[in-house]
C-alpha cells in the first residue's frame, strides 16, 4: 500500500513557510531535470510524529544528485559542497540554512561493520538500506505528487504503534551502531523495540559485533546519547541489553552512576538558569559521570580507544583530578577561606570541570565555593592596568604581575572597590617592597 497518504496539509501546518517554499522549489527543479525527488528520514518521521521541529532536510534524488545540487544552488545563490565518492552534496543557502542532497543508492557491506560500497538505485532501495521502518519513509516533492508518502516497510503503522523495528534480519550485522540508535530512539520517543529486533540486538552483542566496532564509531554514538535529554534511560536500556558491557566490561552497574547523573542534571539546570549565555559542553559532564568509576588506567585506555580529542581530554583529566585541583586546596584554607583563594583555585579550570566537580562533591564548602565563584568572582578584574603602574613611575617588569594580582585579590576580598583605592594600595605595596622595579 505504497503512496496512499498525502502530507501536503500537515507540511503547510507544521513547517515554516520558507521550508515549504524551498521543498516545493526542489520538487519543481526535479520536474525540470526529469528526476523524482523526495525528502526522507528523520525529517519525515518527526513531521508525522508532530515532534519538536526538525529541519534536517535530507533530500534523495532518483537521478544525478550532484548535478541536482549544483542546479539548486545556482537557483538560490547558495554554496554547494560535493562528496563525489558518496554521490552526495550539501547545499548551504545564503542565510546559513543547509540541506543534504543524496543520490538514491543501495549499499553493500563486504563484511560486518565494514564501510559500505555504493551503487545507484531507486528510492525503494535507498530506503531499504536505512535503519528502522520509522526512519524509512519518504515524501515525494515533484509538483504533481507533492506530499505523497512512500512507505514500503510499514513505517507509518510503526509510528502509530510506537515501535522501533528493523527492515531485515541482517540489519545489525551490516551496521552494529544501529543497536545504539534503536535504544536512543526508543527512549527519546517512548517507543518500544519490537521483540524480533530486540533478539537481533541481543544476538549482535553475543556474536561480538558491538565489541568489534571502532572506538570512533562508538564515541560518535555516546556523544549523541550524552547530548540527548534522557541519558540515564538510554544507558539503563543499554545495560539491560548488555550493549554497555560490550562497549566496556569495566563499567559499573548503572545504579552507581545514577546519583551523579542526577546531580549533573541539577547543576546544569541551575547553571543554565543563571548564566545561559555562556556555552558549556554539557555532554562532557555526562561522559565524565559515565567513566567516573573507572580507575585512571582504565579511563585512559577507554578514552584512547574512543579517540577522544586533546581538547576534550584536557577537560576530562582536570575533572578527574578534581579532588587534588579543587577540593583539597579549598579544604586547606578552611576555616577562613577567602574569595581570592576561591578565585585562584577555579579561574584556570574549564567550566565543565568546575560544574562536574560541583555535581560530584559531597562537601558543602565546595558547592558554596563554586557558587560564589560563578556568581560573584569569575569576572572580577582590577580597574588599573600596567599603564597605570607606569604612570606611577614604575618600570615594567616581573613586579607588575605581582602587584596586579595583589590588587585583584584585594578587589575579590572587598578591600578595594574603586580605581583610586587600587592606586592607593599599589603605592602602599611598593613602599613596603624593596623593589628593583621602583624608579
Ligand atoms: P536525529 O533526530 O537523532 O538526528 P535522524 O533519524 O535524523 O535522527 P540521522 O543520524 O540524522 O538521524 O540520520 C538521518 C537518516 O539516515 C535516518 O533517519 C535514517 O534513515 C538514516 N540513517 C542514519 N544512520 C543510519 C544507520 N546507521 N543505518 C541506516 N540508516 C541510517
Coordinates of C-alpha atoms and ligand atoms in Angstrom, one line a residue:
X1 CA 0.0 0.0 0.0
X2 CA 2.7 2.4 -1.0
X3 CA 1.8 6.1 -1.6
X4 CA -1.7 6.3 -0.3
X5 CA -1.4 9.2 2.1
X6 CA -0.7 12.9 1.3
X7 CA 1.0 15.1 3.9
X8 CA 0.7 18.4 2.0
X9 CA -1.7 19.8 4.6
X10 CA 0.4 18.7 7.5
X11 CA 3.5 20.2 5.9
X12 CA 1.8 23.6 5.4
X13 CA 0.6 23.5 9.0
X14 CA 3.8 22.4 10.7
X15 CA 6.7 23.7 8.7
X16 CA 8.0 27.2 8.5
X17 CA 6.9 28.9 5.2
X18 CA 10.4 29.3 3.9
X19 CA 11.0 25.5 4.2
X20 CA 7.8 24.6 2.4
X21 CA 8.7 27.1 -0.3
X22 CA 12.1 25.5 -0.6
X23 CA 10.7 22.0 -0.7
X24 CA 8.3 23.0 -3.5
X25 CA 11.0 24.5 -5.5
X26 CA 13.1 21.4 -5.0
X27 CA 10.2 19.4 -6.5
X28 CA 9.9 21.8 -9.4
X29 CA 13.6 21.5 -10.2
X30 CA 13.2 17.8 -10.1
X31 CA 10.5 18.2 -12.8
X32 CA 12.8 20.3 -14.9
X33 CA 15.6 17.8 -14.7
X34 CA 13.3 14.8 -15.1
X35 CA 14.2 13.4 -11.7
X36 CA 11.9 12.0 -9.0
X37 CA 12.8 13.8 -5.7
X38 CA 11.9 13.0 -2.1
X39 CA 12.6 14.3 1.4
X40 CA 13.3 11.3 3.7
X41 CA 14.4 10.0 7.1
X42 CA 14.1 11.8 10.4
X43 CA 12.5 14.8 8.9
X44 CA 9.5 12.8 7.7
X45 CA 9.4 10.8 11.0
X46 CA 9.3 13.9 13.1
X47 CA 6.8 15.6 10.9
X48 CA 4.3 12.7 11.2
X49 CA 5.0 12.4 14.9
X50 CA 4.5 16.2 15.2
X51 CA 7.7 16.0 17.3
X52 CA 9.8 19.0 18.1
X53 CA 10.7 20.9 15.0
X54 CA 13.3 19.0 12.9
X55 CA 14.6 21.0 10.0
X56 CA 17.3 18.5 9.0
X57 CA 16.2 18.2 5.4
X58 CA 17.6 15.1 3.7
X59 CA 16.7 15.0 0.0
X60 CA 17.1 12.0 -2.2
X61 CA 17.2 12.2 -6.0
X62 CA 16.4 9.4 -8.4
X63 CA 19.0 10.7 -10.8
X64 CA 22.3 12.6 -10.6
X65 CA 22.2 14.0 -7.1
X66 CA 25.3 16.1 -7.7
X67 CA 24.0 17.7 -10.8
X68 CA 20.8 18.4 -9.0
X69 CA 22.6 20.0 -6.0
X70 CA 24.6 22.2 -8.4
X71 CA 21.5 23.3 -10.2
X72 CA 19.7 24.0 -6.9
X73 CA 22.5 26.1 -5.5
X74 CA 22.6 28.1 -8.7
X75 CA 18.9 28.9 -8.5
X76 CA 19.2 30.1 -4.9
X77 CA 22.6 31.7 -4.9
X78 CA 23.7 29.0 -2.5
X79 CA 27.0 27.3 -1.9
X80 CA 27.5 23.6 -2.6
X81 CA 29.9 21.1 -1.0
X82 CA 30.2 17.9 -3.0
X83 CA 31.2 14.5 -1.9
X84 CA 31.8 12.8 -5.2
X85 CA 32.7 9.4 -3.6
X86 CA 29.3 9.1 -1.9
X87 CA 27.3 10.9 -4.7
X88 CA 26.1 13.4 -2.0
X89 CA 26.2 17.1 -1.6
X90 CA 25.4 19.8 1.0
X91 CA 23.7 22.9 -0.3
X92 CA 24.3 25.9 2.0
X93 CA 21.9 28.8 1.5
X94 CA 22.9 32.4 2.0
X95 CA 21.0 32.5 5.3
X96 CA 23.0 29.5 6.6
X97 CA 20.2 27.0 6.1
X98 CA 21.5 23.7 4.9
X99 CA 20.1 20.7 3.2
X100 CA 21.6 17.3 2.3
X101 CA 21.2 16.0 -1.2
X102 CA 21.8 12.4 -1.9
X103 CA 21.6 10.2 -5.0
X104 CA 19.2 7.3 -4.4
X105 CA 21.5 4.4 -3.7
X106 CA 21.9 1.0 -2.2
X107 CA 24.8 -0.1 -0.1
X108 CA 26.6 -3.4 0.1
X109 CA 28.7 -4.4 3.0
X110 CA 31.6 -6.6 2.2
X111 CA 31.8 -7.9 5.8
X112 CA 30.1 -7.0 9.1
X113 CA 30.9 -3.5 10.3
X114 CA 32.8 -2.5 7.1
X115 CA 32.2 0.7 5.3
X116 CA 29.5 0.5 2.7
X117 CA 30.2 0.2 -1.1
X118 CA 27.7 2.3 -3.0
X119 CA 25.8 1.7 -6.3
X120 CA 23.0 3.7 -7.8
X121 CA 19.4 2.7 -7.3
X122 CA 15.8 3.6 -6.7
X123 CA 14.1 5.3 -3.8
X124 CA 12.8 1.9 -2.6
X125 CA 16.4 0.5 -2.5
X126 CA 17.6 3.7 -0.9
X127 CA 15.0 3.3 1.9
X128 CA 15.8 -0.4 2.3
X129 CA 19.4 0.4 3.4
X130 CA 18.1 2.5 6.3
X131 CA 17.9 1.5 10.0
X132 CA 14.3 1.3 11.1
X133 CA 10.9 1.4 9.5
X134 CA 10.1 4.7 11.1
X135 CA 13.2 6.2 9.5
X136 CA 12.5 4.7 6.1
X137 CA 9.7 6.9 5.0
X138 CA 9.9 9.3 2.0
X139 CA 7.7 12.2 0.9
X140 CA 7.6 13.0 -2.8
X141 CA 8.3 16.6 -3.8
X142 CA 7.6 16.7 -7.5
X143 CA 4.7 19.1 -8.3
X144 CA 2.1 16.6 -9.3
X145 CA 2.6 14.4 -6.3
X146 CA 3.9 16.9 -3.8
X147 CA 3.3 15.5 -0.3
X148 CA 2.7 11.9 -1.3
X149 CA 4.1 9.4 1.3
X150 CA 6.2 6.5 0.1
X151 CA 6.0 3.8 2.8
X152 CA 7.4 0.4 1.7
X153 CA 8.0 -1.1 5.1
X154 CA 5.1 -0.2 7.3
X155 CA 6.8 2.9 8.8
X156 CA 3.5 4.8 9.3
X157 CA 1.9 1.9 11.1
X158 CA 5.0 1.6 13.4
X159 CA 4.9 5.3 14.1
X160 CA 1.3 4.9 15.2
X161 CA 2.0 1.9 17.3
X162 CA 5.2 3.3 18.6
X163 CA 7.5 0.6 17.5
X164 CA 11.2 0.5 16.6
X165 CA 11.6 -2.2 14.0
X166 CA 14.5 -3.1 11.6
X167 CA 13.8 -3.7 8.0
X168 CA 15.5 -7.1 7.8
X169 CA 17.3 -9.6 9.9
X170 CA 20.9 -8.6 8.9
X171 CA 20.5 -5.0 9.9
X172 CA 22.8 -5.1 12.9
X173 CA 25.3 -7.3 11.1
X174 CA 25.5 -4.6 8.4
X175 CA 25.8 -1.8 11.0
X176 CA 26.1 -2.6 14.7
X177 CA 25.8 1.1 15.6
X178 CA 22.1 0.7 14.9
X179 CA 21.8 -1.0 18.2
X180 CA 22.6 2.3 19.9
X181 CA 20.3 4.1 17.6
X182 CA 17.4 1.7 18.3
X183 CA 17.8 2.3 22.0
X184 CA 18.2 6.0 21.6
X185 CA 15.0 6.4 19.5
X186 CA 13.1 4.1 21.9
X187 CA 13.9 6.2 24.9
X188 CA 13.5 9.5 23.1
X189 CA 10.1 8.9 21.7
X190 CA 8.9 6.5 24.4
X191 CA 8.6 3.7 21.8
X192 CA 9.4 0.1 22.3
X193 CA 11.8 -2.0 20.3
X194 CA 9.8 -4.9 18.8
X195 CA 10.7 -8.4 20.0
X196 CA 12.2 -9.6 16.8
X197 CA 14.5 -6.5 16.6
X198 CA 15.3 -7.0 20.3
X199 CA 16.5 -10.5 19.7
X200 CA 18.7 -9.3 16.8
X201 CA 20.3 -6.8 19.1
X202 CA 21.0 -9.5 21.7
X203 CA 22.4 -11.7 19.0
X204 CA 24.7 -8.9 17.7
X205 CA 26.0 -8.5 21.3
X206 CA 26.5 -12.2 21.7
X207 CA 28.3 -12.5 18.4
X208 CA 30.7 -9.7 19.4
X209 CA 29.6 -7.3 16.7
X210 CA 29.4 -4.4 19.2
X211 CA 32.7 -5.0 20.7
X212 CA 34.3 -5.1 17.3
X213 CA 33.2 -1.6 16.4
X214 CA 35.9 1.0 16.1
X215 CA 36.2 3.4 19.0
X216 CA 35.5 6.3 16.8
X217 CA 32.1 5.0 15.9
X218 CA 31.2 4.1 19.5
X219 CA 32.3 7.6 20.5
X220 CA 30.0 9.1 18.0
X221 CA 27.1 7.2 19.4
X222 CA 28.0 8.0 23.0
X223 CA 28.4 11.7 22.1
X224 CA 24.8 11.7 20.7
X225 CA 23.4 9.8 23.7
X226 CA 25.0 12.2 26.2
X227 CA 23.7 15.1 24.2
X228 CA 20.1 13.8 24.5
X229 CA 17.8 14.7 27.4
X230 CA 17.3 11.1 28.8
X231 CA 20.9 9.9 29.0
X232 CA 20.3 7.6 32.0
X233 CA 17.3 6.0 30.4
X234 CA 19.3 5.1 27.4
X235 CA 22.2 3.8 29.5
X236 CA 19.8 1.7 31.6
X237 CA 18.4 0.1 28.5
X238 CA 21.9 -0.4 27.1
X239 CA 22.9 -2.2 30.2
X240 CA 19.8 -4.3 30.2
X241 CA 20.6 -5.5 26.7
X242 CA 24.3 -5.9 27.5
X243 CA 25.3 -3.4 24.9
X244 CA 27.1 -1.3 27.5
X245 CA 29.1 -4.3 28.8
X246 CA 30.1 -5.0 25.2
X247 CA 31.4 -1.4 24.9
X248 CA 33.4 -1.7 28.0
X249 CA 33.2 -4.5 30.5
X250 CA 34.8 -2.4 33.3
X251 CA 31.9 0.0 33.5
X252 CA 30.0 -0.3 36.8
X253 CA 26.3 -1.1 37.2
X254 CA 24.0 1.9 36.3
X255 CA 22.9 2.2 39.9
X256 CA 26.3 3.5 40.7
X257 CA 26.0 6.2 38.0
X258 CA 22.6 7.4 38.9
X259 CA 23.3 9.8 41.8
X260 CA 26.0 11.5 39.8
X261 CA 23.8 11.8 36.7
X262 CA 21.0 13.3 38.7
X263 CA 23.4 15.8 40.3
X264 CA 24.8 16.8 36.9
X265 CA 21.3 17.4 35.6
X266 CA 20.6 19.6 38.7
X267 CA 23.8 21.5 38.4
X268 CA 23.2 22.1 34.7
X269 CA 19.6 23.3 35.3
X270 CA 20.9 25.7 37.9
X271 CA 23.8 26.9 35.7
X272 CA 21.6 27.5 32.7
X273 CA 19.1 29.5 34.7
X274 CA 21.9 31.8 35.9
X275 CA 24.4 32.0 33.1
X276 CA 22.6 30.9 30.0
X277 CA 24.7 33.0 27.6
X278 CA 27.9 31.0 28.2
X279 CA 28.3 27.8 26.3
X280 CA 29.1 24.6 28.2
X281 CA 29.9 21.3 26.5
X282 CA 27.2 19.5 28.6
X283 CA 27.8 16.1 27.1
X284 CA 31.3 16.1 28.6
X285 CA 29.8 16.2 32.1
X286 CA 27.7 13.1 31.4
X287 CA 30.7 11.4 29.8
X288 CA 32.7 12.2 33.0
X289 CA 29.9 10.7 35.1
X290 CA 29.9 7.7 32.8
X291 CA 33.6 6.9 33.3
X292 CA 33.8 8.2 36.9
X293 CA 34.1 4.8 38.5
X294 CA 36.8 3.5 36.1
X295 CA 40.4 3.5 37.5
X296 CA 42.7 6.0 36.0
X297 CA 44.4 3.4 33.8
X298 CA 41.0 2.0 32.6
X299 CA 39.7 5.5 31.9
X300 CA 42.9 6.4 30.0
X301 CA 42.6 3.3 27.8
X302 CA 38.9 3.8 27.2
X303 CA 39.5 7.4 26.1
X304 CA 42.3 6.3 23.8
X305 CA 40.1 3.6 22.3
X306 CA 37.3 6.2 21.7
X307 CA 39.9 8.6 20.1
X308 CA 38.8 11.5 22.3
X309 CA 40.3 14.7 21.1
X310 CA 43.0 16.5 23.1
X311 CA 40.7 19.4 23.7
X312 CA 38.2 17.2 25.4
X313 CA 40.9 15.1 27.1
X314 CA 42.2 18.1 28.9
X315 CA 38.8 18.8 30.4
X316 CA 38.4 15.1 31.3
X317 CA 41.7 14.9 33.1
X318 CA 41.2 18.1 35.0
X319 CA 37.8 16.9 36.2
X320 CA 39.1 13.5 37.2
X321 CA 41.7 15.4 39.3
X322 CA 39.1 17.5 40.9
X323 CA 40.0 16.3 44.4
X324 CA 43.6 17.5 44.0
X325 CA 42.8 20.6 42.0
X326 CA 39.7 21.8 43.8
X327 CA 38.7 20.0 46.9
X328 CA 42.0 19.8 48.8
X329 CA 43.2 23.3 48.1
X330 CA 39.9 24.7 49.3
X331 CA 39.9 22.5 52.4
X332 CA 43.4 23.6 53.3
X333 CA 42.2 27.2 53.6
X334 CA 39.4 26.4 55.9
X335 CA 38.1 27.8 58.2
X336 CA 38.8 31.2 56.8
X337 CA 38.6 30.6 53.1
X338 CA 38.8 34.0 51.2
X339 CA 37.3 34.9 47.9
X340 CA 40.8 35.3 46.5
X341 CA 41.6 31.7 47.5
X342 CA 38.4 30.5 45.7
X343 CA 39.2 32.6 42.6
X344 CA 42.7 31.1 42.2
X345 CA 41.5 27.6 42.6
X346 CA 38.9 27.9 39.9
X347 CA 39.9 30.5 37.4
X348 CA 42.3 28.4 35.3
X349 CA 39.9 25.4 35.2
X350 CA 37.5 24.7 32.3
X351 CA 33.8 25.3 33.1
X352 CA 33.0 21.7 32.5
X353 CA 35.5 20.6 35.2
X354 CA 34.1 23.0 37.7
X355 CA 30.5 22.0 37.1
X356 CA 31.3 18.3 37.1
X357 CA 33.0 18.7 40.5
X358 CA 30.1 20.6 41.9
X359 CA 27.9 17.7 40.9
X360 CA 30.3 15.1 42.3
X361 CA 31.4 16.5 45.6
X362 CA 29.6 15.8 48.8
X363 CA 31.2 18.8 50.6
X364 CA 29.0 21.8 51.2
X365 CA 32.0 24.2 51.3
X366 CA 33.0 23.1 47.8
X367 CA 29.5 23.7 46.4
X368 CA 29.3 27.0 48.1
X369 CA 32.7 28.0 46.7
X370 CA 31.7 27.1 43.1
X371 CA 28.5 29.1 43.5
X372 CA 30.4 32.1 44.9
X373 CA 33.0 31.8 42.1
X374 CA 30.5 31.6 39.3
X375 CA 28.1 34.2 40.6
X376 CA 30.5 36.8 42.0
X377 CA 34.1 36.3 41.3
X378 CA 34.6 34.9 37.9
X379 CA 34.6 38.2 36.0
X380 CA 36.3 40.4 38.6
X381 CA 39.3 42.4 37.3
X382 CA 41.3 45.2 38.6
X383 CA 40.4 48.6 37.2
X384 CA 44.1 49.6 36.9
X385 CA 46.4 48.1 34.3
X386 CA 50.1 48.2 33.5
X387 CA 49.8 51.6 32.1
X388 CA 48.6 53.0 35.5
X389 CA 51.7 51.4 37.1
X390 CA 53.9 53.1 34.5
X391 CA 52.1 56.4 35.2
X392 CA 53.1 55.9 38.8
X393 CA 56.7 55.8 37.7
X394 CA 57.2 52.1 38.0
X395 CA 59.3 50.3 35.4
X396 CA 57.7 47.3 33.6
X397 CA 59.0 44.0 35.0
X398 CA 58.1 40.9 37.0
X399 CA 56.8 43.1 39.8
X400 CA 54.0 44.3 37.6
X401 CA 52.3 41.0 37.5
X402 CA 52.7 40.6 41.3
X403 CA 51.2 44.0 42.0
X404 CA 48.2 43.4 39.7
X405 CA 47.5 40.0 41.3
X406 CA 47.6 41.7 44.8
X407 CA 45.2 44.4 43.6
X408 CA 42.9 41.7 42.1
X409 CA 43.0 39.8 45.4
X410 CA 42.1 42.9 47.3
X411 CA 39.2 43.5 45.0
X412 CA 38.0 40.0 45.3
X413 CA 38.1 40.2 49.1
X414 CA 36.3 43.6 49.1
X415 CA 39.3 45.5 50.4
X416 CA 39.3 47.9 47.5
X417 CA 36.3 49.0 45.4
X418 CA 37.4 51.9 43.2
X419 CA 40.3 52.7 40.9
X420 CA 41.6 55.3 43.4
X421 CA 41.7 52.7 46.2
X422 CA 43.6 50.4 43.9
X423 CA 46.2 53.0 43.2
X424 CA 46.5 53.8 46.9
X425 CA 47.0 50.1 47.5
X426 CA 49.7 49.9 44.9
X427 CA 51.6 52.8 46.4
X428 CA 51.4 51.2 49.9
X429 CA 52.6 47.9 48.5
X430 CA 55.5 49.5 46.6
X431 CA 56.7 51.3 49.7
X432 CA 56.8 48.1 51.7
X433 CA 58.6 46.1 49.0
X434 CA 62.3 46.8 48.3
X435 CA 61.9 46.7 44.6
X436 CA 64.4 46.9 41.7
X437 CA 61.4 47.9 39.6
X438 CA 60.9 51.1 41.6
X439 CA 62.2 54.1 39.8
Ligands
LIG1 P1 18.1 12.6 14.9 O1 16.8 13.3 15.2 O2 18.7 11.9 16.0 O3 19.1 13.4 14.0 P2 17.7 11.1 12.4 O4 16.9 10.0 12.1 O5 17.5 12.4 11.6 O6 17.6 11.4 14.0 P3 20.4 11.0 11.4 O7 21.6 10.3 12.0 O8 20.5 12.4 11.0 O9 19.2 10.7 12.3 O10 20.1 10.1 10.1 C1 19.2 10.5 9.1 C2 18.6 9.3 8.4 O11 19.6 8.5 7.8 C3 17.8 8.4 9.4 O12 16.5 8.8 9.6 C4 18.0 7.1 8.7 O13 17.0 6.9 7.7 C5 19.3 7.1 8.1 N1 20.4 6.6 8.9 C6 21.2 7.2 9.8 N2 22.1 6.4 10.4 C7 21.8 5.2 9.9 C8 22.4 3.9 10.1 N3 23.4 3.7 10.9 N4 21.9 2.9 9.4 C9 20.9 3.1 8.5 N5 20.3 4.2 8.2 C10 20.8 5.3 8.9

